[in-house]
Amino acid sequence: MAPGLCACFGRRSSSKDSASQAAIANVAAEERAGEGAVVVELFSSQGCTTSPEAELFLSRLGRGDFKLEVPVILLAFHVDIWDYTGWKDPFGSSQWTVRQKAYVEALQLDTMFTPQVVVQGQAQCIGTDQEAVLSCIAAAPRVPAPSFQATFERAGTESLKVTLTGALRTKVDSANIMVALYESGLVTDCENGENKGRKLANDYVVRRLEKLCTVKDIPSKKTVTETLNFSLWEGFKSSKCGIAMFVQNESHHILGSQNFQLPDKL
């Protein structure tokens, strides 16, 4: 994506629209009882002047500062479109830039920008516009939470095996089940670029994203069992990480999601 087609936005008017051990994690009680969580994706960059404000807002959402009436699953995708400005985001990836570009096209936007929030794959706004983000979350369509259980197995220092078993609890015609491995509690001393001299704190940073499987014409109660392996990074600590599973169709709409915290001593 050429720099001329991107923008770094602050607050303004908005547009809607991470030796082997195993552990079992269950979904949170509030998600199992009724409608599922709302997935909130932040597209951000340490090279964008206004992204730190949006990152702080995301962290506050996760802490419960805004007393939301619906559960949320938070994911921060650091894009690489601002790496040319003097600071290469250590969590940035062209894979996340491609993901954001797909949303730009699906939502018929004119340009890519950071910080951008996308809610349930169906609405978007500027990530520093707290009122708009909260409004998108409140208005987001919700579906029953899937009833998956997750098994985690650590094989040495380089990989994490994740097995998911359960039912989607919503009839799905055709969609991909995606699994994100994210990390919180990250702090970076930014030495150059637009945020030079700042200490940047980041939570819910997506480190890996993999497709678990593709489902077609699957009944809501049919059991799905699939396994994938995540490659791990240097300094990986399970106590700082979680797994988010979400079902996403060809229109990029999210049709169900669950969140799993990794065991502290995995």
Short mmCIF file of C-alpha atoms in Angstrom, two decimals:
data_model
loop_
_atom_site.label_atom_id
_atom_site.label_comp_id
_atom_site.label_asym_id
_atom_site.label_seq_id
_atom_site.Cartn_x
_atom_site.Cartn_y
_atom_site.Cartn_z
CA MET A 1 0.00 0.00 0.00
CA ALA A 2 1.58 3.26 -1.10
CA PRO A 3 2.06 5.89 1.63
CA GLY A 4 -0.13 8.33 -0.28
CA LEU A 5 -3.14 6.08 0.19
CA CYS A 6 -2.82 5.89 3.97
CA ALA A 7 -3.56 8.26 6.80
CA CYS A 8 -2.85 8.54 10.54
CA PHE A 9 -6.00 9.94 12.15
CA GLY A 10 -6.78 11.54 15.46
CA ARG A 11 -10.24 12.20 16.84
CA ARG A 12 -12.80 13.41 14.34
CA SER A 13 -16.20 12.48 12.99
CA SER A 14 -16.53 8.77 12.41
CA SER A 15 -18.07 6.27 10.00
CA LYS A 16 -19.84 3.15 11.34
CA ASP A 17 -20.49 0.56 9.44
CA SER A 18 -1.04 -14.73 20.71
CA ALA A 19 8.63 -30.26 28.45
CA SER A 20 4.85 -30.88 27.20
CA GLN A 21 2.05 -29.78 29.37
CA ALA A 22 -1.67 -29.80 28.71
CA ALA A 23 -4.44 -27.68 30.09
CA ILE A 24 -8.15 -27.29 29.48
CA ALA A 25 -9.77 -23.86 29.26
CA ASN A 26 -13.50 -23.27 29.32
CA VAL A 27 -15.47 -20.31 28.03
CA ALA A 28 -16.52 -17.60 30.43
CA ALA A 29 -19.89 -18.20 32.05
CA GLU A 30 -21.48 -15.07 30.62
CA GLU A 31 -20.58 -16.10 27.07
CA ARG A 32 -21.91 -19.65 27.45
CA ALA A 33 -25.20 -18.51 28.90
CA GLY A 34 -26.46 -16.47 25.95
CA GLU A 35 -25.33 -14.31 23.12
CA GLY A 36 -21.64 -14.24 22.45
CA ALA A 37 -18.98 -11.59 22.57
CA VAL A 38 -18.45 -8.73 20.15
CA VAL A 39 -15.07 -8.79 18.38
CA VAL A 40 -13.30 -5.42 18.37
CA GLU A 41 -10.25 -5.19 16.10
CA LEU A 42 -7.87 -2.26 16.34
CA PHE A 43 -5.54 -1.58 13.42
CA SER A 44 -2.67 0.38 14.85
CA SER A 45 1.02 1.21 14.49
CA GLN A 46 3.77 2.46 16.76
CA GLY A 47 4.74 4.69 13.84
CA CYS A 48 1.41 6.57 13.97
CA THR A 49 1.21 9.62 16.24
CA THR A 50 -2.36 8.99 17.39
CA SER A 51 -2.27 5.21 17.72
CA PRO A 52 -1.02 5.24 21.35
CA GLU A 53 -4.23 7.02 22.38
CA ALA A 54 -6.31 4.30 20.71
CA GLU A 55 -4.15 1.59 22.31
CA LEU A 56 -4.78 3.07 25.75
CA PHE A 57 -8.51 3.11 25.03
CA LEU A 58 -8.37 -0.56 24.01
CA SER A 59 -6.59 -1.43 27.26
CA ARG A 60 -9.24 0.44 29.25
CA LEU A 61 -11.97 -1.48 27.41
CA GLY A 62 -10.26 -4.68 28.50
CA ARG A 63 -10.06 -3.50 32.11
CA GLY A 64 -13.78 -2.82 32.17
CA ASP A 65 -13.49 0.93 32.64
CA PHE A 66 -16.52 1.59 30.42
CA LYS A 67 -18.96 -0.89 31.99
CA LEU A 68 -20.08 -2.36 28.67
CA GLU A 69 -23.35 -4.26 28.57
CA VAL A 70 -21.89 -6.86 26.20
CA PRO A 71 -18.72 -8.96 26.48
CA VAL A 72 -15.98 -8.04 24.02
CA ILE A 73 -13.00 -9.80 22.51
CA LEU A 74 -10.20 -7.32 21.83
CA LEU A 75 -7.52 -7.76 19.19
CA ALA A 76 -4.82 -5.27 18.16
CA PHE A 77 -3.31 -5.76 14.71
CA HIS A 78 -0.15 -3.70 14.18
CA VAL A 79 0.19 -2.87 10.49
CA ASP A 80 3.46 -2.04 8.76
CA ILE A 81 2.34 0.92 6.63
CA TRP A 82 4.19 3.47 8.79
CA ASP A 83 7.50 1.60 9.08
CA TYR A 84 9.03 3.94 6.51
CA THR A 85 8.69 6.98 8.83
CA GLY A 86 11.72 6.08 10.97
CA TRP A 87 10.45 3.48 13.42
CA LYS A 88 9.80 -0.15 12.50
CA ASP A 89 6.98 -1.43 14.70
CA PRO A 90 8.32 -4.61 16.38
CA PHE A 91 4.82 -6.12 16.26
CA GLY A 92 3.97 -4.88 12.77
CA SER A 93 3.23 -7.33 9.97
CA SER A 94 2.28 -7.10 6.32
CA GLN A 95 -0.21 -9.89 7.09
CA TRP A 96 -2.17 -7.49 9.28
CA THR A 97 -1.94 -4.78 6.62
CA VAL A 98 -3.54 -7.19 4.13
CA ARG A 99 -6.28 -7.92 6.67
CA GLN A 100 -7.01 -4.24 7.12
CA LYS A 101 -7.02 -3.68 3.36
CA ALA A 102 -9.66 -6.42 3.03
CA TYR A 103 -11.87 -4.53 5.48
CA VAL A 104 -11.29 -1.26 3.61
CA GLU A 105 -12.55 -2.91 0.44
CA ALA A 106 -15.44 -4.76 2.11
CA LEU A 107 -16.64 -1.60 3.85
CA GLN A 108 -16.16 0.45 0.67
CA LEU A 109 -13.82 2.99 2.23
CA ASP A 110 -11.64 5.37 0.27
CA THR A 111 -8.41 4.87 2.19
CA MET A 112 -6.58 2.92 4.87
CA PHE A 113 -5.86 4.74 8.08
CA THR A 114 -4.68 4.21 11.63
CA PRO A 115 -5.90 3.91 14.24
CA GLN A 116 -8.98 2.16 12.89
CA VAL A 117 -11.46 0.02 14.84
CA VAL A 118 -13.56 -2.65 13.11
CA VAL A 119 -16.43 -4.19 15.09
CA GLN A 120 -17.79 -7.68 14.25
CA GLY A 121 -16.31 -7.19 10.78
CA GLN A 122 -19.28 -5.02 9.90
CA ALA A 123 -18.77 -1.47 11.23
CA GLN A 124 -15.75 0.78 11.58
CA CYS A 125 -14.65 4.07 13.06
CA ILE A 126 -11.56 6.01 14.07
CA GLY A 127 -9.91 4.32 17.02
CA THR A 128 -9.54 7.51 19.07
CA ASP A 129 -13.24 8.36 18.82
CA GLN A 130 -14.37 6.66 22.02
CA GLU A 131 -18.03 7.59 21.62
CA ALA A 132 -18.14 6.11 18.12
CA VAL A 133 -16.38 2.91 19.21
CA LEU A 134 -18.76 2.41 22.13
CA SER A 135 -21.71 3.08 19.84
CA CYS A 136 -20.49 0.49 17.32
CA ILE A 137 -20.09 -2.09 20.10
CA ALA A 138 -23.58 -1.41 21.46
CA ALA A 139 -25.14 -1.69 18.00
CA ALA A 140 -23.16 -4.74 16.85
CA PRO A 141 -25.12 -7.84 15.81
CA ARG A 142 -24.65 -10.75 18.21
CA VAL A 143 -25.05 -14.49 17.87
CA PRO A 144 -24.90 -17.32 20.40
CA ALA A 145 -21.42 -18.01 21.71
CA PRO A 146 -19.84 -21.23 20.40
CA SER A 147 -19.45 -23.99 22.98
CA PHE A 148 -15.82 -24.90 22.36
CA GLN A 149 -13.24 -26.20 24.78
CA ALA A 150 -9.56 -25.65 24.13
CA THR A 151 -6.67 -27.94 24.94
CA PHE A 152 -3.18 -26.43 24.98
CA GLU A 153 0.01 -28.47 24.74
CA ARG A 154 3.50 -27.02 24.77
CA ALA A 155 6.03 -28.94 22.70
CA GLY A 156 9.45 -27.65 23.69
CA THR A 157 10.15 -23.93 23.41
CA GLU A 158 9.17 -23.33 19.82
CA SER A 159 5.53 -24.32 19.37
CA LEU A 160 2.11 -24.42 20.99
CA LYS A 161 -0.45 -27.05 20.00
CA VAL A 162 -4.07 -25.94 20.28
CA THR A 163 -7.02 -28.31 19.90
CA LEU A 164 -10.54 -26.92 19.79
CA THR A 165 -13.64 -29.11 20.20
CA GLY A 166 -17.23 -27.94 20.27
CA ALA A 167 -20.25 -26.68 18.37
CA LEU A 168 -20.75 -23.33 16.69
CA ARG A 169 -24.32 -23.01 18.07
CA THR A 170 -25.23 -21.04 14.93
CA LYS A 171 -25.96 -22.52 11.51
CA VAL A 172 -23.16 -21.46 9.18
CA ASP A 173 -23.37 -21.75 5.40
CA SER A 174 -19.70 -21.12 4.64
CA ALA A 175 -17.02 -19.57 6.82
CA ASN A 176 -13.52 -19.90 8.20
CA ILE A 177 -12.82 -20.58 11.87
CA MET A 178 -9.88 -18.35 12.70
CA VAL A 179 -7.69 -18.51 15.81
CA ALA A 180 -5.57 -15.60 17.04
CA LEU A 181 -2.79 -15.83 19.61
CA TYR A 182 -2.40 -12.46 21.31
CA GLU A 183 -0.13 -10.97 23.96
CA SER A 184 -0.67 -8.23 26.54
CA GLY A 185 1.54 -6.24 28.88
CA LEU A 186 3.99 -5.17 26.18
CA VAL A 187 6.11 -2.04 26.68
CA THR A 188 8.37 -0.55 24.01
CA ASP A 189 10.80 2.37 24.23
CA CYS A 190 10.26 4.11 20.91
CA GLU A 191 13.61 5.52 19.79
CA ASN A 192 12.67 7.11 16.45
CA GLY A 193 9.76 8.10 14.27
CA GLU A 194 6.62 10.04 15.14
CA ASN A 195 6.54 8.71 18.71
CA LYS A 196 10.25 9.18 19.43
CA GLY A 197 11.06 9.26 23.14
CA ARG A 198 7.74 7.76 24.22
CA LYS A 199 7.26 4.56 26.21
CA LEU A 200 4.49 2.70 24.35
CA ALA A 201 2.24 0.22 26.16
CA ASN A 202 0.32 -2.36 24.11
CA ASP A 203 -2.25 -5.00 25.07
CA TYR A 204 -4.10 -7.67 23.08
CA VAL A 205 -1.43 -7.55 20.36
CA VAL A 206 -2.01 -10.31 17.81
CA ARG A 207 1.20 -12.27 17.37
CA ARG A 208 -0.17 -15.15 15.29
CA LEU A 209 -3.37 -15.74 13.29
CA GLU A 210 -4.19 -19.11 11.72
CA LYS A 211 -7.17 -20.72 10.03
CA LEU A 212 -8.38 -23.67 12.08
CA CYS A 213 -10.67 -24.97 9.32
CA THR A 214 -13.36 -24.05 6.80
CA VAL A 215 -16.93 -25.04 7.53
CA LYS A 216 -19.76 -25.36 4.98
CA ASP A 217 -23.47 -25.95 5.64
CA ILE A 218 -22.75 -27.00 9.20
CA PRO A 219 -25.64 -27.43 11.68
CA SER A 220 -25.48 -25.38 14.86
CA LYS A 221 -25.11 -28.46 17.12
CA LYS A 222 -22.57 -30.43 15.06
CA THR A 223 -19.30 -31.03 16.93
CA VAL A 224 -16.14 -29.71 15.31
CA THR A 225 -12.68 -30.92 16.39
CA GLU A 226 -9.54 -29.43 14.85
CA THR A 227 -5.91 -28.84 15.85
CA LEU A 228 -3.32 -26.29 14.85
CA ASN A 229 0.22 -25.39 15.89
CA PHE A 230 1.50 -21.90 16.62
CA SER A 231 5.17 -21.08 16.29
CA LEU A 232 6.31 -19.14 19.34
CA TRP A 233 8.54 -16.11 19.67
CA GLU A 234 11.50 -15.43 21.93
CA GLY A 235 10.35 -14.43 25.39
CA PHE A 236 6.92 -16.08 25.08
CA LYS A 237 5.09 -16.18 28.42
CA SER A 238 1.74 -17.94 28.53
CA SER A 239 0.60 -15.80 31.49
CA LYS A 240 0.56 -12.77 29.18
CA CYS A 241 -1.25 -14.48 26.31
CA GLY A 242 -4.68 -15.56 25.22
CA ILE A 243 -6.43 -17.27 22.34
CA ALA A 244 -9.37 -15.79 20.45
CA MET A 245 -11.43 -17.98 18.14
CA PHE A 246 -13.88 -16.40 15.72
CA VAL A 247 -15.99 -17.51 12.76
CA GLN A 248 -15.75 -15.22 9.73
CA ASN A 249 -17.53 -15.52 6.39
CA GLU A 250 -16.56 -14.34 2.91
CA SER A 251 -18.13 -10.94 3.58
CA HIS A 252 -15.79 -10.61 6.60
CA HIS A 253 -18.74 -10.67 9.01
CA ILE A 254 -18.01 -12.38 12.32
CA LEU A 255 -20.60 -15.03 13.19
CA GLY A 256 -19.45 -16.17 16.61
CA SER A 257 -16.41 -15.92 18.87
CA GLN A 258 -14.81 -17.15 22.07
CA ASN A 259 -11.88 -16.11 24.18
CA PHE A 260 -9.49 -18.39 26.14
CA GLN A 261 -6.80 -17.27 28.57
CA LEU A 262 -3.70 -19.45 28.47
CA PRO A 263 -2.68 -21.18 31.73
CA ASP A 264 0.03 -19.34 33.66
CA LYS A 265 2.47 -22.27 33.65
CA LEU A 266 2.10 -23.69 30.19
#
